[in-house]
Backbone as JSON, one array per atom type, in Angstrom:
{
  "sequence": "XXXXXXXXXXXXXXXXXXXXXXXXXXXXXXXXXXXXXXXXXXXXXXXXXXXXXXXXXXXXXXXXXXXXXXXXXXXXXXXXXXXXXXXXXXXXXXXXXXXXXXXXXXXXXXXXXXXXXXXXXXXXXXXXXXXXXXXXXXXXXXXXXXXXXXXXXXXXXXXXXXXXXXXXXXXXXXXXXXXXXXXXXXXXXXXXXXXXX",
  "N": [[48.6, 77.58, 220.44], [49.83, 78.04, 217.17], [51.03, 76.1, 215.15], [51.58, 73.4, 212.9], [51.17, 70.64, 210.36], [52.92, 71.2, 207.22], [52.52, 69.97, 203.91], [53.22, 69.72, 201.31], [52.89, 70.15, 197.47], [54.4, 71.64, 194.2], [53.5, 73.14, 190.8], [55.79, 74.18, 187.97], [53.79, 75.96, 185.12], [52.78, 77.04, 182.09], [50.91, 79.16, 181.82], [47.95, 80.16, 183.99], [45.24, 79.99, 182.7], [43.75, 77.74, 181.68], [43.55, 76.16, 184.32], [42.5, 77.65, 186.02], [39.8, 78.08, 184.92], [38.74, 75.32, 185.77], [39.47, 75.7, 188.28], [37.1, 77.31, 188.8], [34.74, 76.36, 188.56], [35.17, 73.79, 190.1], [35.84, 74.49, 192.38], [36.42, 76.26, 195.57], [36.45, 80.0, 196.22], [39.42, 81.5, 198.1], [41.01, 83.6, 198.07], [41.69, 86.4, 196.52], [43.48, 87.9, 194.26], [46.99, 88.78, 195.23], [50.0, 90.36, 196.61], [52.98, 89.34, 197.69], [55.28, 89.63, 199.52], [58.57, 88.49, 200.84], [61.08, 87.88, 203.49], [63.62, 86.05, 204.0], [65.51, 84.78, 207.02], [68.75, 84.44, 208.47], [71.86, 82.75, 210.34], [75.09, 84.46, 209.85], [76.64, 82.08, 209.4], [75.19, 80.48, 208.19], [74.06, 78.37, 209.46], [70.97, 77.63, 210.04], [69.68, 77.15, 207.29], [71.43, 75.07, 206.46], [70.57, 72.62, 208.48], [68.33, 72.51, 207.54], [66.02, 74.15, 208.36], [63.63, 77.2, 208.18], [63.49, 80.22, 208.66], [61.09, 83.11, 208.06], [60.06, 85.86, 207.68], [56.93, 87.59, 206.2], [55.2, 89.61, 204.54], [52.06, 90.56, 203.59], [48.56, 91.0, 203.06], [48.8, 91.21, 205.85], [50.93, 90.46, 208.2], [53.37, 88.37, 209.03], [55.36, 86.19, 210.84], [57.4, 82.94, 210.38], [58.25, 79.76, 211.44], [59.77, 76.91, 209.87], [60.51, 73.61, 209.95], [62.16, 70.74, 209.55], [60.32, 67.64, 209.06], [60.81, 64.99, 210.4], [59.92, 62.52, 211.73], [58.11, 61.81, 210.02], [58.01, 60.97, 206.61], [57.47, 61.43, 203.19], [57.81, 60.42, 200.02], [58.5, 62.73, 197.44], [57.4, 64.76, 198.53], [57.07, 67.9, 199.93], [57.63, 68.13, 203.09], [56.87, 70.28, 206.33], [57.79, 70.68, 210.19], [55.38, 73.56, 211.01], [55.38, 76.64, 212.13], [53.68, 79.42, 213.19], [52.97, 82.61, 213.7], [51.04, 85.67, 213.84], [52.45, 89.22, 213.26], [52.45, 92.87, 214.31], [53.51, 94.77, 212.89], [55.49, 95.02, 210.32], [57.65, 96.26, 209.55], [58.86, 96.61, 211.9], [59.51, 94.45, 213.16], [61.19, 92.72, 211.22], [63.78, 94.83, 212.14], [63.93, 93.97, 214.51], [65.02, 91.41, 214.25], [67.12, 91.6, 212.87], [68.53, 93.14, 214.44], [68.99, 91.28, 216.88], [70.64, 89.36, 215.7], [70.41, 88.11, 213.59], [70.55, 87.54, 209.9], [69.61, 88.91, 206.76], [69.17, 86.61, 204.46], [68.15, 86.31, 201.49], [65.46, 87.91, 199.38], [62.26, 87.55, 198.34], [59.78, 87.65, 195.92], [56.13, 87.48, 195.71], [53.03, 87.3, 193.93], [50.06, 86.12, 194.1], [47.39, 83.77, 194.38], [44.31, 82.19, 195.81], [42.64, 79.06, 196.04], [40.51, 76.49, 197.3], [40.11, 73.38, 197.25], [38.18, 70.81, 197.55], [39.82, 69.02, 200.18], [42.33, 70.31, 200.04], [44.43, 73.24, 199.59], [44.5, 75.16, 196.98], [47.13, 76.95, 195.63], [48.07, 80.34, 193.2], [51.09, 80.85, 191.39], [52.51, 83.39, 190.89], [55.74, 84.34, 190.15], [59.23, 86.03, 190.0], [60.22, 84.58, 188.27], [59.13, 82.47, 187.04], [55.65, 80.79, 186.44], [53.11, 79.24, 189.04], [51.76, 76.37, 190.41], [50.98, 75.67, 193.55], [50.06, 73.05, 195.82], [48.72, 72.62, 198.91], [48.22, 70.16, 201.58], [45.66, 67.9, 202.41], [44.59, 65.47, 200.07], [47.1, 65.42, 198.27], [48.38, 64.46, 195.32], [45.6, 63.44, 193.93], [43.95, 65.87, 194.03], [46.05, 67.57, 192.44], [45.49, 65.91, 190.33], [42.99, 66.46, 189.33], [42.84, 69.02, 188.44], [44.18, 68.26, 186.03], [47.3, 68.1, 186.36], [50.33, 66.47, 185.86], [51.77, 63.89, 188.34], [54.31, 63.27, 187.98], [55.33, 65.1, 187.37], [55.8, 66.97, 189.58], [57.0, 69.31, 192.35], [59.04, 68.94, 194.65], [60.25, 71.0, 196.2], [61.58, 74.28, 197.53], [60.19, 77.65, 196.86], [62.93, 79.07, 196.49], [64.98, 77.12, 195.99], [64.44, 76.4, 193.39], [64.13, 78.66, 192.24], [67.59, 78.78, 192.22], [68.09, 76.71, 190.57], [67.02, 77.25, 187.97], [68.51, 79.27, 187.54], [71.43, 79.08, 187.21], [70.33, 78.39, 183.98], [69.62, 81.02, 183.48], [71.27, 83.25, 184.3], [70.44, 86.18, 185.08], [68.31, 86.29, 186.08], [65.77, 86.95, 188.78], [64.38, 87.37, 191.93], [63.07, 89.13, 192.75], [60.24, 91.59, 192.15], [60.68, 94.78, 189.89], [59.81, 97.52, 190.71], [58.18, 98.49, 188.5], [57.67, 96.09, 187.0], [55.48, 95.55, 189.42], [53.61, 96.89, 189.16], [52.76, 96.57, 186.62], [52.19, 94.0, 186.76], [49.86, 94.05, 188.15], [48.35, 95.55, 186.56], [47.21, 94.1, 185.16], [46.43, 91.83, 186.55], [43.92, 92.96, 187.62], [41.52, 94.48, 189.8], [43.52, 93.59, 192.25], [44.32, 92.98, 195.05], [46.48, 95.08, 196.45], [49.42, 95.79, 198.04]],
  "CA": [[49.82, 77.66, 219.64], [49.55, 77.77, 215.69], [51.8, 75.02, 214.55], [51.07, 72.81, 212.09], [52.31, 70.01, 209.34], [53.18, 71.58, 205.69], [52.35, 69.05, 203.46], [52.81, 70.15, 199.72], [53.91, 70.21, 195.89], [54.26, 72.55, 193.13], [53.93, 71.89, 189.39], [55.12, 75.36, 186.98], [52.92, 75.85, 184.23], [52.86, 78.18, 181.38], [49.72, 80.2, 182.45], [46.98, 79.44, 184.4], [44.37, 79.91, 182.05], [43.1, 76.44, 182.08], [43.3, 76.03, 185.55], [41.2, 78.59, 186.94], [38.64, 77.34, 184.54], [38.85, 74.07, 186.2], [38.86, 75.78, 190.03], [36.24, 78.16, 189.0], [33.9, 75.39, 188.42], [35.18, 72.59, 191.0], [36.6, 75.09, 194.24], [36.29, 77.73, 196.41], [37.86, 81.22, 195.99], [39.71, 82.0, 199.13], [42.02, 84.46, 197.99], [41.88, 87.11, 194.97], [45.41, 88.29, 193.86], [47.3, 90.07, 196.44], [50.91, 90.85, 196.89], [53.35, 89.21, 198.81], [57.11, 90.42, 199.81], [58.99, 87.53, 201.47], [62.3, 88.33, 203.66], [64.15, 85.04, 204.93], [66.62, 85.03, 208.15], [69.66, 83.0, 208.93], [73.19, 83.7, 210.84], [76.09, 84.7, 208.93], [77.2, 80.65, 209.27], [74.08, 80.09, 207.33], [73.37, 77.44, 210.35], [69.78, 77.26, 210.1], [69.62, 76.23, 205.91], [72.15, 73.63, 206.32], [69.76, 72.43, 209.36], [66.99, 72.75, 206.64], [64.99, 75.27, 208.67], [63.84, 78.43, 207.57], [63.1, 81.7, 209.0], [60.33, 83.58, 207.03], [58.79, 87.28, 208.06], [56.06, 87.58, 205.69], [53.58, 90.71, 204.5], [50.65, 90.65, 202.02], [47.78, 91.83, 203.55], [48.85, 91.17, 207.05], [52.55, 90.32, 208.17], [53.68, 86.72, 209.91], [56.71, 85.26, 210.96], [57.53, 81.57, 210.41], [59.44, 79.25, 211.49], [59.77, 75.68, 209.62], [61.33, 72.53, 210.56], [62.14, 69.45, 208.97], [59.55, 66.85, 209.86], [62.03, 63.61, 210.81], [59.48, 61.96, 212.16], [57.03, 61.32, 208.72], [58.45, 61.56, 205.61], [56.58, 60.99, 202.2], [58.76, 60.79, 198.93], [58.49, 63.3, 197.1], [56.34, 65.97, 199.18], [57.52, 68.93, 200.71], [56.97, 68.43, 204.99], [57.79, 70.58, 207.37], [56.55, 71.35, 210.99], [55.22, 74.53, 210.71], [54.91, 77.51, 213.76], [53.49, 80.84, 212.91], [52.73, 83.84, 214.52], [50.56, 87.4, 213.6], [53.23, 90.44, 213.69], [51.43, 93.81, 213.93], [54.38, 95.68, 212.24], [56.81, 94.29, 209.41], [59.24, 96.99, 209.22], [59.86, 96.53, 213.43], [59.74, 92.86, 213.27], [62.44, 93.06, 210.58], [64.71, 95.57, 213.0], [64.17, 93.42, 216.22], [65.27, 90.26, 213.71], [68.55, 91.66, 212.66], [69.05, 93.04, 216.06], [69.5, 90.14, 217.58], [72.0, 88.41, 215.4], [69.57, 87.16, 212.29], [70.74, 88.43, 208.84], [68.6, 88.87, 205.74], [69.2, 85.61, 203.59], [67.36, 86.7, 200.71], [64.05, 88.48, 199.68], [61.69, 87.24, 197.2], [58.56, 88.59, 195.36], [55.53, 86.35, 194.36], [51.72, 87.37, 193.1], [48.84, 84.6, 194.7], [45.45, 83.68, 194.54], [44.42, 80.8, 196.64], [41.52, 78.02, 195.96], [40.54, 75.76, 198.5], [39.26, 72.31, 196.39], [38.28, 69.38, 198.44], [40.71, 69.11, 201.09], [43.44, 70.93, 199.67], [44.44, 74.69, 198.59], [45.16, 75.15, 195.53], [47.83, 79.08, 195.56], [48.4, 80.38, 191.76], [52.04, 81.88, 192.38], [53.84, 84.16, 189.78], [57.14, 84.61, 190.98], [59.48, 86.61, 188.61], [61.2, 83.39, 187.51], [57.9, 81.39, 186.53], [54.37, 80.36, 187.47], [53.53, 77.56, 189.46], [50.87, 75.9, 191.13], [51.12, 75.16, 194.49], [49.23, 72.47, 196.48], [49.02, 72.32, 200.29], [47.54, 69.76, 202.45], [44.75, 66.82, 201.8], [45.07, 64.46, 199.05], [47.84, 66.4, 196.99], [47.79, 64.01, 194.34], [44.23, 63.37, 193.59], [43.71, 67.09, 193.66], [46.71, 67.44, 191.31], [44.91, 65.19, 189.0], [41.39, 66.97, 189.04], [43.51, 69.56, 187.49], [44.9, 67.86, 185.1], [48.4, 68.32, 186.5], [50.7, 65.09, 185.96], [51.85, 63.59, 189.28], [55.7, 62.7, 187.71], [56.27, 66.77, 186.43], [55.45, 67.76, 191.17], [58.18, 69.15, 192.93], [59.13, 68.9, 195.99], [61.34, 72.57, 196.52], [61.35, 75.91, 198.25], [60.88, 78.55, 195.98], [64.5, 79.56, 196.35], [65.44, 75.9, 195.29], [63.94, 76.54, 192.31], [65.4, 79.41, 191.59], [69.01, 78.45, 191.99], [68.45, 75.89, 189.5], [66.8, 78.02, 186.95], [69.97, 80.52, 187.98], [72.21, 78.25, 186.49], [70.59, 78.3, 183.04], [69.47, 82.23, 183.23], [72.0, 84.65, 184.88], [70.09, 87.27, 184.69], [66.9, 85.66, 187.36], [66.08, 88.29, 190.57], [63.68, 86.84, 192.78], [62.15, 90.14, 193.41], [59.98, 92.24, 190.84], [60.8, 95.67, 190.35], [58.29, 98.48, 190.69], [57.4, 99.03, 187.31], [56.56, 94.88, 186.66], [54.51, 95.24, 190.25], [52.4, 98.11, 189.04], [52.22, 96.29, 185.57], [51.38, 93.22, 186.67], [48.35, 94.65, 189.04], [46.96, 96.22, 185.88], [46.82, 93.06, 184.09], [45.29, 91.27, 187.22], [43.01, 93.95, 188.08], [41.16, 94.31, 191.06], [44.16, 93.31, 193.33], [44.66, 93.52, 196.83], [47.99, 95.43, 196.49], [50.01, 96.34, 199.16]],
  "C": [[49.5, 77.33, 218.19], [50.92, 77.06, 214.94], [50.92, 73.98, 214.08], [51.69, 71.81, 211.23], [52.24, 70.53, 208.22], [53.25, 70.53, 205.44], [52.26, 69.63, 201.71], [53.75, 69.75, 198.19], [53.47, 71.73, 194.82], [54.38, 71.88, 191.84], [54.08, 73.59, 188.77], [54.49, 74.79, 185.79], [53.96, 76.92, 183.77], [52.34, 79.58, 181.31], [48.84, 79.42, 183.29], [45.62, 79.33, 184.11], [43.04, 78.56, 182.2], [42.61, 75.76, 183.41], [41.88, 76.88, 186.35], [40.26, 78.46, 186.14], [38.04, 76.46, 185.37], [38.34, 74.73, 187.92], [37.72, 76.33, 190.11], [35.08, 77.12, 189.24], [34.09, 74.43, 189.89], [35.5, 73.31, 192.57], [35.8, 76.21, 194.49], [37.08, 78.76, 196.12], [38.25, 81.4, 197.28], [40.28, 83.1, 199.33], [42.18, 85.28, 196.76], [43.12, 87.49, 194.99], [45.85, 88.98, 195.0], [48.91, 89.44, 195.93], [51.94, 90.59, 197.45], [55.35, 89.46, 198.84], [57.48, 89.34, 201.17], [60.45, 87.91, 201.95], [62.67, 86.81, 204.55], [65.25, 85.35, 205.47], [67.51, 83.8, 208.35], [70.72, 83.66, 209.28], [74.09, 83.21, 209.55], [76.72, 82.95, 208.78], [76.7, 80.06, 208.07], [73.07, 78.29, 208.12], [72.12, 76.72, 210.01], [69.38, 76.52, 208.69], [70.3, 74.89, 205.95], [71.25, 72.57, 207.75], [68.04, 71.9, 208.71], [65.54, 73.37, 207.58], [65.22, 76.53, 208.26], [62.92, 79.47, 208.43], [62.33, 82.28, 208.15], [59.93, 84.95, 208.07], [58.35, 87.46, 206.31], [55.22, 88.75, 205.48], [53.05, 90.47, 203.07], [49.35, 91.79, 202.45], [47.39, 92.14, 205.32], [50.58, 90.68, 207.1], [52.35, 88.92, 209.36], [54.91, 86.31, 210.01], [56.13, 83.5, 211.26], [58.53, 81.04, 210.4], [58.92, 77.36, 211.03], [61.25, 75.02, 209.59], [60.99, 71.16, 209.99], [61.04, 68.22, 210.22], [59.71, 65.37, 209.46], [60.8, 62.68, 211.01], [58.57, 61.25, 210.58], [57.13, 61.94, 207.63], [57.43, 61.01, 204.7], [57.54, 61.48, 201.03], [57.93, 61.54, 197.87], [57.12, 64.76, 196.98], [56.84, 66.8, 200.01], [57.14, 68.73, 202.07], [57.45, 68.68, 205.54], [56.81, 70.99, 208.83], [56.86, 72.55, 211.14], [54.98, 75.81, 212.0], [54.8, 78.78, 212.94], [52.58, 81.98, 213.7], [52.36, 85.05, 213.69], [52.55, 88.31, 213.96], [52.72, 91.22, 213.16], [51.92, 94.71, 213.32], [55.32, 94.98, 211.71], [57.73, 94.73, 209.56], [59.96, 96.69, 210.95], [60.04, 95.1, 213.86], [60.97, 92.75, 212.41], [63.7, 93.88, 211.37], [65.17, 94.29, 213.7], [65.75, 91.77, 215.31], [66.76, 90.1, 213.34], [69.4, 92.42, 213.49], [69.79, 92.41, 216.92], [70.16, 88.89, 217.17], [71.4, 87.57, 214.0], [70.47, 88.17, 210.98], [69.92, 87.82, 207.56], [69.67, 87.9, 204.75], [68.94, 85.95, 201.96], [65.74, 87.21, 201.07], [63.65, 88.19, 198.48], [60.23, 87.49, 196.99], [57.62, 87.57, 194.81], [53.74, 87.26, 194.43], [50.8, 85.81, 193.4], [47.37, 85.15, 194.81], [45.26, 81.89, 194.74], [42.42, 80.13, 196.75], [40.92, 77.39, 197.09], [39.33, 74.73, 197.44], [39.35, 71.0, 197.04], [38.71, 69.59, 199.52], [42.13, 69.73, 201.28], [43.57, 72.44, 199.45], [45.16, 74.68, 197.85], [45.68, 76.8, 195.18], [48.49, 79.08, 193.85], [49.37, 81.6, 191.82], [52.56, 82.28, 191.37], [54.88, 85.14, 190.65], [57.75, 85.36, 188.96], [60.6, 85.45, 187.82], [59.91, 82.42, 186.94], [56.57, 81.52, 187.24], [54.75, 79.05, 187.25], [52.39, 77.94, 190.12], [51.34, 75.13, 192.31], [49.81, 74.64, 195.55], [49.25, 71.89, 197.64], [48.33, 71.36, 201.2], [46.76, 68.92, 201.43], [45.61, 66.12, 200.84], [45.52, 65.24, 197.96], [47.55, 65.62, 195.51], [46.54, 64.11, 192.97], [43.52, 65.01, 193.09], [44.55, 67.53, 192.22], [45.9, 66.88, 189.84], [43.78, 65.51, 188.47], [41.37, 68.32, 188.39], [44.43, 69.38, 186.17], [46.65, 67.74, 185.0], [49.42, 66.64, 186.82], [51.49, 65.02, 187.57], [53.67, 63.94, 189.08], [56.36, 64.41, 187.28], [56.1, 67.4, 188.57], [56.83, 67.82, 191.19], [57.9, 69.75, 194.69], [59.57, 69.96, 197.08], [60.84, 73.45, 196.9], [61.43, 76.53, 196.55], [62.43, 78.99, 195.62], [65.47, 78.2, 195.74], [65.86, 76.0, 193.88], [64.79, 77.06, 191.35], [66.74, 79.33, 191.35], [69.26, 77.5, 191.24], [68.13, 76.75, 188.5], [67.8, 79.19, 186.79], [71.1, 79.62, 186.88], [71.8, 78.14, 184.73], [70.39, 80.36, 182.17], [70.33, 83.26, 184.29], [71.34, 85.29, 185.69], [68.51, 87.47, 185.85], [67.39, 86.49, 188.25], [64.93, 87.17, 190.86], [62.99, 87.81, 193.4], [61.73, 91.19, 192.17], [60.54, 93.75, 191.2], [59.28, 96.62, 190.21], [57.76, 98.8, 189.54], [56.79, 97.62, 187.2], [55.27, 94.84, 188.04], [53.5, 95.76, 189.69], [52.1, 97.33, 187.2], [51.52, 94.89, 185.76], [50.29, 93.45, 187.22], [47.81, 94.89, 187.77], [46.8, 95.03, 185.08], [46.01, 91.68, 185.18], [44.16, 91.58, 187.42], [42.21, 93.6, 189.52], [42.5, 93.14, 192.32], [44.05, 93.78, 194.48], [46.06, 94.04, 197.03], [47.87, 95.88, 197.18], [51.5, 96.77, 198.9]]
}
């Protein structure tokens, strides 16, 4: 069974210029740019958010459903933890059908751009979403890693992407959470060599 504990923070930046200096030198590459298209599920009640679990089907360069769950048992102030269950699916578009088939409805869908480190004990994912970048740090000594980047401890947050966004909603209108096809195909040419999908 592939369950697991999420253990993480994010910090946005401005670019990540400096950073990937810093990983190029101190990490591992695990992950060159790729692509990812995020669809979250919940019933029309909205049950499962107010529950603080979330439904995820997932594609990048493979497709996954996930399901996370508040983890009651071991909290840590101000660190994202949830327990985590995920599963392969060998088709997105029929995993998506079966999902709103059987009584799920599409929550939102959101668009982010990653490339994923692995430094020490941690991974270090470099996420441009169309509301900001951000550095996100999963697992091991978040902190300490944090700090070997130069990233202050007191600027981490603790939020879902979609958190995020609904605060930054509030001072910009005008925020999607999904790129359209002309910024996908523009940002690829300014990553280059992507793994687009």
């Amino acid at each position: 069974m592939n369950v697991h504990i999420e253990r993480e923070i994010k910090f946005e930046v401005s670019d990540f210029k400096k950073y990937e200096h810093i990983l190029a030198k101190k990490a591992e590459l695990i992950q060159e740019w790729i692509f990812e298209q995020n669809i979250v599920f919940d019933f029309k009640d909205n049950r499962l958010e107010k529950d603080g679990i979330l439904l995820r089907l997932r594609h990048d360069n493979s497709s996954k459903l996930t399901l996370k769950l508040p983890n009651t048992s071991y909290m840590e102030p101000g660190i994202k933890n949830k327990i985590e269950y995920e599963v392969n699916v060998s088709n997105f578009e029929t995993m998506n059908i079966i999902l709103n088939k059987v009584g799920f409805n599409v929550k939102l869908e959101y668009h982010k751009f990653r490339k994923i480190f692995k430094l020490n004990n941690s991974l270090i994912c470099l996420d441009i979403t169309p509301f900001g970048f951000f550095i996100e740090i999963e697992g091991g000594e978040l902190y300490d890693n944090a700090k070997i980047l130069g990233l202050n401890q007191e600027n981490s947050l603790d939020l879902t992407y979609y958190e995020i966004y609904n605060i930054k909603l509030k001072k910009d209108k005008f925020l999607r959470m999904v790129f359209s096809e002309e910024e996908k195909l523009n940002i690829k040419k300014l990553l280059k060599g992507i793994n687009f999908l």
